[in-house]
Coordinates of C-alpha atoms and ligand atoms in Angstrom, one line a residue:
X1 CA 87.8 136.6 197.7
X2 CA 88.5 140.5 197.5
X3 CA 87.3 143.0 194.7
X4 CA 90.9 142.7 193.5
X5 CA 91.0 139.3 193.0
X6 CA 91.1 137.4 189.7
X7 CA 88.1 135.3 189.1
X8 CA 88.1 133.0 185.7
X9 CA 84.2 132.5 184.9
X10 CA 84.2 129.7 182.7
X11 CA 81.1 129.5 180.4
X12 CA 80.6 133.2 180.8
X13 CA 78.0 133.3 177.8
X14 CA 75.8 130.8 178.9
X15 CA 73.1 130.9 181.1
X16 CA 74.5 130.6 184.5
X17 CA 78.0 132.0 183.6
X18 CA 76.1 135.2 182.5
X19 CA 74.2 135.3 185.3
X20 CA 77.5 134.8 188.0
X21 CA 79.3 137.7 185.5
X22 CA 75.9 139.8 186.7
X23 CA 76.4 138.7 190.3
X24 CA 80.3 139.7 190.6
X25 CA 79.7 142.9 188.9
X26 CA 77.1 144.3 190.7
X27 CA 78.9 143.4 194.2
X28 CA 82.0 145.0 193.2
X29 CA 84.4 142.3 191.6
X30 CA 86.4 144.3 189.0
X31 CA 89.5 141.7 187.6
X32 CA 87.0 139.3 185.6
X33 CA 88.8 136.8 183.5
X34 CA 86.3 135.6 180.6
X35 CA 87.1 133.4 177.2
X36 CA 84.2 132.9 174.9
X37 CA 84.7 129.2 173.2
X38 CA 85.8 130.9 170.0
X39 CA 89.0 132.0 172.1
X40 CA 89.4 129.1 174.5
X41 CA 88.6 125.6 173.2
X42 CA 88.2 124.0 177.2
X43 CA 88.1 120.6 175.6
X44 CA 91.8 121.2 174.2
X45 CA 93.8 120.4 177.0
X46 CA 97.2 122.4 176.4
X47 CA 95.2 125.3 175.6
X48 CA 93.5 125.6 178.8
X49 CA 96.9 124.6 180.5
X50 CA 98.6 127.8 178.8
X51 CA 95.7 129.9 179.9
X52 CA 96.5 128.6 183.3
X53 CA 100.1 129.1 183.4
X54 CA 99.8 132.7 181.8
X55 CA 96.7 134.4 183.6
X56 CA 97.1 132.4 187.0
X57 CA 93.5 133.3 187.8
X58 CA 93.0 133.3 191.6
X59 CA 89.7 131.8 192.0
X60 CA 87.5 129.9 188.9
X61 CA 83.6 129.3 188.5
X62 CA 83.0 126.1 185.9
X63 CA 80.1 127.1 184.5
X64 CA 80.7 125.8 181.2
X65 CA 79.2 122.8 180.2
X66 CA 77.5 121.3 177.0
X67 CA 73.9 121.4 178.5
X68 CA 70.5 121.2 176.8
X69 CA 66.6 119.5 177.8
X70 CA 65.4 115.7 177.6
X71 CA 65.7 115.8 173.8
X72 CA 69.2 117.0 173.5
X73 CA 70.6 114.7 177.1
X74 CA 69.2 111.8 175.0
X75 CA 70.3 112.8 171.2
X76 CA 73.5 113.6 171.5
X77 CA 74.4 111.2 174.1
X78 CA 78.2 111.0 172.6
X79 CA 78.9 114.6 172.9
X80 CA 77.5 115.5 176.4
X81 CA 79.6 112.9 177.9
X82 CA 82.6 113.7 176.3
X83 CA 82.7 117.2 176.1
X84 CA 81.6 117.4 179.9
X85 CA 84.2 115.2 180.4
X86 CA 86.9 117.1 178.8
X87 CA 86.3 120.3 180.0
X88 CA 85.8 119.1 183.4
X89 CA 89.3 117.1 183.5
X90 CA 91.1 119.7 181.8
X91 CA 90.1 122.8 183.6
X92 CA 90.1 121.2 187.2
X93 CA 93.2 119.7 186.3
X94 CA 94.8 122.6 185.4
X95 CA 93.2 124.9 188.8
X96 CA 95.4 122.2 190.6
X97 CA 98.7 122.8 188.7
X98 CA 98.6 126.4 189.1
X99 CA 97.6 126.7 192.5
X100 CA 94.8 129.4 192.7
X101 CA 93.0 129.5 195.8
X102 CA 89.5 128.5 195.1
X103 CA 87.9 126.5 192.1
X104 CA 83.5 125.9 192.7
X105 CA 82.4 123.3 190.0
X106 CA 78.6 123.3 188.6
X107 CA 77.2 119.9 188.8
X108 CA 73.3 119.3 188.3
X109 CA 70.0 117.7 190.1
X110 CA 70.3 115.0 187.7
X111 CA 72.7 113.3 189.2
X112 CA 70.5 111.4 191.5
X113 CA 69.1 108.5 191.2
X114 CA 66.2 108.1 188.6
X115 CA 63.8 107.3 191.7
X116 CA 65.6 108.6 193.9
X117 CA 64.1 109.1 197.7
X118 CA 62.6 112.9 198.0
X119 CA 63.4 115.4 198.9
X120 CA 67.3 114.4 197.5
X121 CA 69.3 114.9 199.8
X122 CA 73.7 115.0 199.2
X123 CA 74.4 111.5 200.8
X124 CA 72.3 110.1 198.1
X125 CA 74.5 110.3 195.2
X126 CA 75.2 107.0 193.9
X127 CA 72.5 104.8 195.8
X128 CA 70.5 103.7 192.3
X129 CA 70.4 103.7 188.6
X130 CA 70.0 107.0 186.7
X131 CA 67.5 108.1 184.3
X132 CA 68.4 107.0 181.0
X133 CA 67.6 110.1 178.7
X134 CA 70.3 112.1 180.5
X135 CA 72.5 109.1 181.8
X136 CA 76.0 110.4 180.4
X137 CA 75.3 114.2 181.1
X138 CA 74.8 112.7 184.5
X139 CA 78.1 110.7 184.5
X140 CA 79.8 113.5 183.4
X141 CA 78.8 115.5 186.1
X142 CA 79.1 112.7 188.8
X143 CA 82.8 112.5 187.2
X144 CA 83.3 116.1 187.8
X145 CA 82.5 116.5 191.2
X146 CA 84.4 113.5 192.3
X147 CA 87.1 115.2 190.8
X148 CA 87.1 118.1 193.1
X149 CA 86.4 115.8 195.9
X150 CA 89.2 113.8 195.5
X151 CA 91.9 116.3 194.7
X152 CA 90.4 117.7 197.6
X153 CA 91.1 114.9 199.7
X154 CA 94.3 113.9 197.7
X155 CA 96.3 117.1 197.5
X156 CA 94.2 119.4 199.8
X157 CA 93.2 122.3 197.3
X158 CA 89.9 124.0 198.2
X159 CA 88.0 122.3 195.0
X160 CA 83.9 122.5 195.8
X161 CA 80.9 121.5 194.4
X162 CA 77.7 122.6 193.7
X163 CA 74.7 120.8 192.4
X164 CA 71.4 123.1 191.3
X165 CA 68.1 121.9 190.6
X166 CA 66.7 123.1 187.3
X167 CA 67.7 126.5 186.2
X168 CA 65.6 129.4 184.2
X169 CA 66.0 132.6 183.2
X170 CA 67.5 136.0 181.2
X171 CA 70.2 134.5 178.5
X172 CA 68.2 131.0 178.5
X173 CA 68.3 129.0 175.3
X174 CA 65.1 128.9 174.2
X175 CA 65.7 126.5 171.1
X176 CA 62.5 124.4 170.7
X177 CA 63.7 120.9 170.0
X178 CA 67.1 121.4 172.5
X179 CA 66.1 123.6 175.0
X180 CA 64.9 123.0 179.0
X181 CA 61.1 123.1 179.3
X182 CA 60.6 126.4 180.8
X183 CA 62.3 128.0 177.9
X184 CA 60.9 126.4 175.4
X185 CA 57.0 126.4 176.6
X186 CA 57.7 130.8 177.2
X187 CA 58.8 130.5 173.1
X188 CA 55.3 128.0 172.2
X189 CA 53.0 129.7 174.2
X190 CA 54.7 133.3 172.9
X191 CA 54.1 132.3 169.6
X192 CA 51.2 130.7 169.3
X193 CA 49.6 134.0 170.6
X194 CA 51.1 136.0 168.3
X195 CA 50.3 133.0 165.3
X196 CA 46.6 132.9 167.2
X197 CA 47.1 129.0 167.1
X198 CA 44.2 127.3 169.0
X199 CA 46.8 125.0 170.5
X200 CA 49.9 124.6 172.4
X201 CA 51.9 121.1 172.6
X202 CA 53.6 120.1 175.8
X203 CA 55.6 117.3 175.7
X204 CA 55.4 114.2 177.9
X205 CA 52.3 113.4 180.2
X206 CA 52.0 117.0 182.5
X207 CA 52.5 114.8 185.1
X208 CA 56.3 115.1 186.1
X209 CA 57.3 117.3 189.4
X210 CA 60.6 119.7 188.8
X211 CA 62.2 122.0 190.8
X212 CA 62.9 125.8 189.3
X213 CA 65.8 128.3 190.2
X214 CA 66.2 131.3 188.6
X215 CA 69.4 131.4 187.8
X216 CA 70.2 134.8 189.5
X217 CA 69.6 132.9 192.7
X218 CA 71.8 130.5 191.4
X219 CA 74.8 133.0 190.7
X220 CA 73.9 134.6 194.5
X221 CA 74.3 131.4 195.6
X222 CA 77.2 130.6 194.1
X223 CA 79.2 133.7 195.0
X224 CA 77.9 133.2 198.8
X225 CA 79.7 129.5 198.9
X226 CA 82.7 130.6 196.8
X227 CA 82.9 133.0 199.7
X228 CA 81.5 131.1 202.7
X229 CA 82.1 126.7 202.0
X230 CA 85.5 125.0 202.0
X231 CA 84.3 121.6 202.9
X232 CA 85.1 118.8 199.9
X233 CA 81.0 117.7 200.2
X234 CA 79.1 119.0 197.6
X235 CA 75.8 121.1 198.3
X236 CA 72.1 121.3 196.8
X237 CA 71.2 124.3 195.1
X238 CA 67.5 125.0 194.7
X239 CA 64.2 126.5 196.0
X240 CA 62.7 123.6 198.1
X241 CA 59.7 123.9 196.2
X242 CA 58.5 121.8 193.3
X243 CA 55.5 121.9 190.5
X244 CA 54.1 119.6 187.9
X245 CA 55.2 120.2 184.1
X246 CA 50.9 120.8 183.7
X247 CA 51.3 123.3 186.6
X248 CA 54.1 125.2 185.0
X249 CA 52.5 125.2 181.8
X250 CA 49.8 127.0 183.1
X251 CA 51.8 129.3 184.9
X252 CA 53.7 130.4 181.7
X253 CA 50.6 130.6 179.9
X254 CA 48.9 132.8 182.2
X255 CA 51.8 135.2 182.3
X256 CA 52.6 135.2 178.6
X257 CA 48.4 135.6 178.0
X258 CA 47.4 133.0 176.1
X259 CA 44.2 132.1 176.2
X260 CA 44.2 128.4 173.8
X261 CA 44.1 124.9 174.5
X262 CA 47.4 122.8 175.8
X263 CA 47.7 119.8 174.3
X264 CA 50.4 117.2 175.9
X265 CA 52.2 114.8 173.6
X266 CA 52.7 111.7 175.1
X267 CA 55.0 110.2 172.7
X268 CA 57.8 112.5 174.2
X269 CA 59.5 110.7 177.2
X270 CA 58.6 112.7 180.5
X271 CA 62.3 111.8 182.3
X272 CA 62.2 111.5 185.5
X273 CA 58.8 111.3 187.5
X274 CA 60.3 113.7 190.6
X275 CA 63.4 115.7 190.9
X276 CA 63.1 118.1 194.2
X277 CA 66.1 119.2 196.3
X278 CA 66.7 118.5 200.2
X279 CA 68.5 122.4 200.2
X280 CA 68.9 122.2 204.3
X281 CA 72.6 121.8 203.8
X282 CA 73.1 125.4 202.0
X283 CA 70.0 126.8 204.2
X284 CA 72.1 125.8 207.6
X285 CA 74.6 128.0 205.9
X286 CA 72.6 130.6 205.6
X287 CA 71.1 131.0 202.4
X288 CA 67.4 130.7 200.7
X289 CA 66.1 131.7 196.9
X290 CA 64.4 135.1 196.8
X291 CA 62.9 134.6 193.7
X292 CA 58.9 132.9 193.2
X293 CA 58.8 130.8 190.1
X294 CA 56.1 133.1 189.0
X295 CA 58.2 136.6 189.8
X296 CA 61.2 134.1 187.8
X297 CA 58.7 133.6 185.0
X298 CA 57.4 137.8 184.7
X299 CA 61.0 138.6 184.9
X300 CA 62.0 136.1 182.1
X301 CA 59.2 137.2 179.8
X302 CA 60.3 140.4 180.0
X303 CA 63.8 139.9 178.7
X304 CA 62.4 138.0 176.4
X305 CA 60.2 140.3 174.6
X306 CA 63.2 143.1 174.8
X307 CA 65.5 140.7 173.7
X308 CA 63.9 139.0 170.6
X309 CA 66.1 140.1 168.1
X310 CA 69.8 138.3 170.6
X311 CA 67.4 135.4 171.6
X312 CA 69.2 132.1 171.2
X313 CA 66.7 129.7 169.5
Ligands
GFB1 O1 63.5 120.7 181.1 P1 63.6 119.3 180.5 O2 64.0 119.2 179.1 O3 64.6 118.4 181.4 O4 62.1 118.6 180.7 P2 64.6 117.3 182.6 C1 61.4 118.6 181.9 C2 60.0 118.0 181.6 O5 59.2 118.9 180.8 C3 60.0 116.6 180.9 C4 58.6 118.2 179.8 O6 59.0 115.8 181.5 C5 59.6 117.0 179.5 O7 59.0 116.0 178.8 N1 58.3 119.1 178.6 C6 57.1 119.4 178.2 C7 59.2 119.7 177.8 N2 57.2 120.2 177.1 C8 58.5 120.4 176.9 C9 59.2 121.1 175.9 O8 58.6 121.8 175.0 N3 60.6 121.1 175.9 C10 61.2 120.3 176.9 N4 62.6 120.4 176.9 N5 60.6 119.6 177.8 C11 67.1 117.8 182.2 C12 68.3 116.9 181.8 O9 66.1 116.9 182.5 O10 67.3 118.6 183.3 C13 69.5 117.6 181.9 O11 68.1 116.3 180.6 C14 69.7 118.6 183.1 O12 70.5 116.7 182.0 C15 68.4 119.4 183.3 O13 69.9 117.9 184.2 C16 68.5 120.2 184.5 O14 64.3 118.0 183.9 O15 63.7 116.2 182.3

């Protein structure tokens, strides 16, 4: 990949697509080809197949995705398989008919097993059931990285994969009932300091371990295999490390300044009990997170309070 080259980020609003745009920028990249959905429908397969055959990017990053927390996985069940789905098939499909050189796909952690040996390592994939509240998200993703895997193998384009752990961080969605956890317990805690509420809810039992990326890692990461990998086996992104949802809680409500009760309602589902990482597979590459979960959480608040006003919620 050279400065010149053109590199489609697809998703570039989201989290992680904002976060690779960052990335590129900052390390020189000047030809960036972005589409916000409004302009580029990636579920509408001629569309992307024109946007193919007209810009003939030479490398893509599929960031986009229909993505959300436990609540939205298991509400809209429909739309994260299809959608997922569609812009998977359509996109990757479409990288192959136009021949660029490189196409890295963004799976997720939740594509393991729901008790799944830890630390997860790649092999793993496919060994057990999944957890139900994100079971077609999971599909979808599973479907999409089996896609570059096999027109890998099939017609020998340099298709890769790469699955993070759960991500955090500047652009987040911090929409209470949709949201991922971290988000959403910044925006509770946030507020109820402000409100001076005596309490803060946390959903679930406190007692579930996750992983956390921030998701500049994640974009470093991501621009260090899209340089370095070519190999059609996927490869763990995340930190190695792991903390309970009552852990983080505490972490975020230290740094945000709270000083009420939490309160944890266990008539939310808690997912799945444990979801860390094996990363040795990206650290024999050469690669580790810089980022501590509580620098990640400082750093977040930050944007945060700047940001109030262009939050998405
Ligand atoms: O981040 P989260 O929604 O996703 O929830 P998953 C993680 C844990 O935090 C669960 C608990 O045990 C939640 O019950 N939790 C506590 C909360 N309070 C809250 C809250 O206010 N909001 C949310 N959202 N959770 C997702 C998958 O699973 O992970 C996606 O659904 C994706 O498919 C993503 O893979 C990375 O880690 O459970």
């Amino acid at each position: 990949m050279d400065l010149q080259s053109k590199i489609f980020v697809a998703g570039h609003n989201g989290l992680v697509g904002s976060a690779i745009v960052r990335t590129l920028k900052a390390q020189g990249y000047t030809n960036l080809l972005l589409r916000s959905s409004k302009d580029l429908d990636l579920r509408q397969q001629q569309a992307v197949d024109d946007f193919f055959a007209q810009e003939k990017p030479d490398y893509v990053f599929l960031a986009a995705a229909k993505v959300g927390g436990i609540q939205a996985n298991n509400t809209y069940r429909a739309e994260f398989l299809y959608e997922n789905l569609m812009i998977e098939a359509n996109v990757i499909h479409s990288a192959y008919r136009h021949q660029l050189q490189k196409l890295l796909f963004l799976g997720s952690s939740c594509i393991y097993p729901k008790l799944c040996p830890q630390p997860m390592r790649e092999e793993y994939l496919l060994t057990g059931f999944l957890e139900p509240t994100n079971e077609p998200y999971a599909i979808a993703k599973i479907a999409g990285l089996k896609l570059c895997e096999n027109y890998y193998r099939q017609y020998g384009v340099n298709f890769i994969s790469a699955m993070p752990t759960n991500l955090y961080g500047i652009n987040d969605n911090f929409d209470l009932a949709n949201s991922h956890v971290l988000p959403a317990l910044m925006r509770k805690f946030h507020e109820a300091k402000v409100n001076q509420s005596p309490t803060v809810t946390v959903w679930g039992t406190g007692e579930p371990l996750r992983e956390f990326l921030y998701v500049d890692d994640l974009a470093d990461a991501l621009v260090f295999l899209m340089k370095n990998y070519a190999q059609m086996e996927f490869v763990n992104v995340g930190t190695g490390d792991e903390v309970s949802i009552r852990e983080l809680a505490l972490t975020i409500k230290s740094v945000v300044g709270y000083t009420g009760e939490i309160e944890f309602d266990t008539s939310k589902p808690d997912g799945t009990p444990r979801k860390l990482l094996d990363v040795s597979r990206l650290q024999d590459l050469g690669w580790q997170a810089q980022t501590s979960l509580k620098e990640g959480i400082e750093k977040t608040y930050a944007w945060f309070l700047e940001n109030s006003d262009r939050i998405r919620r």
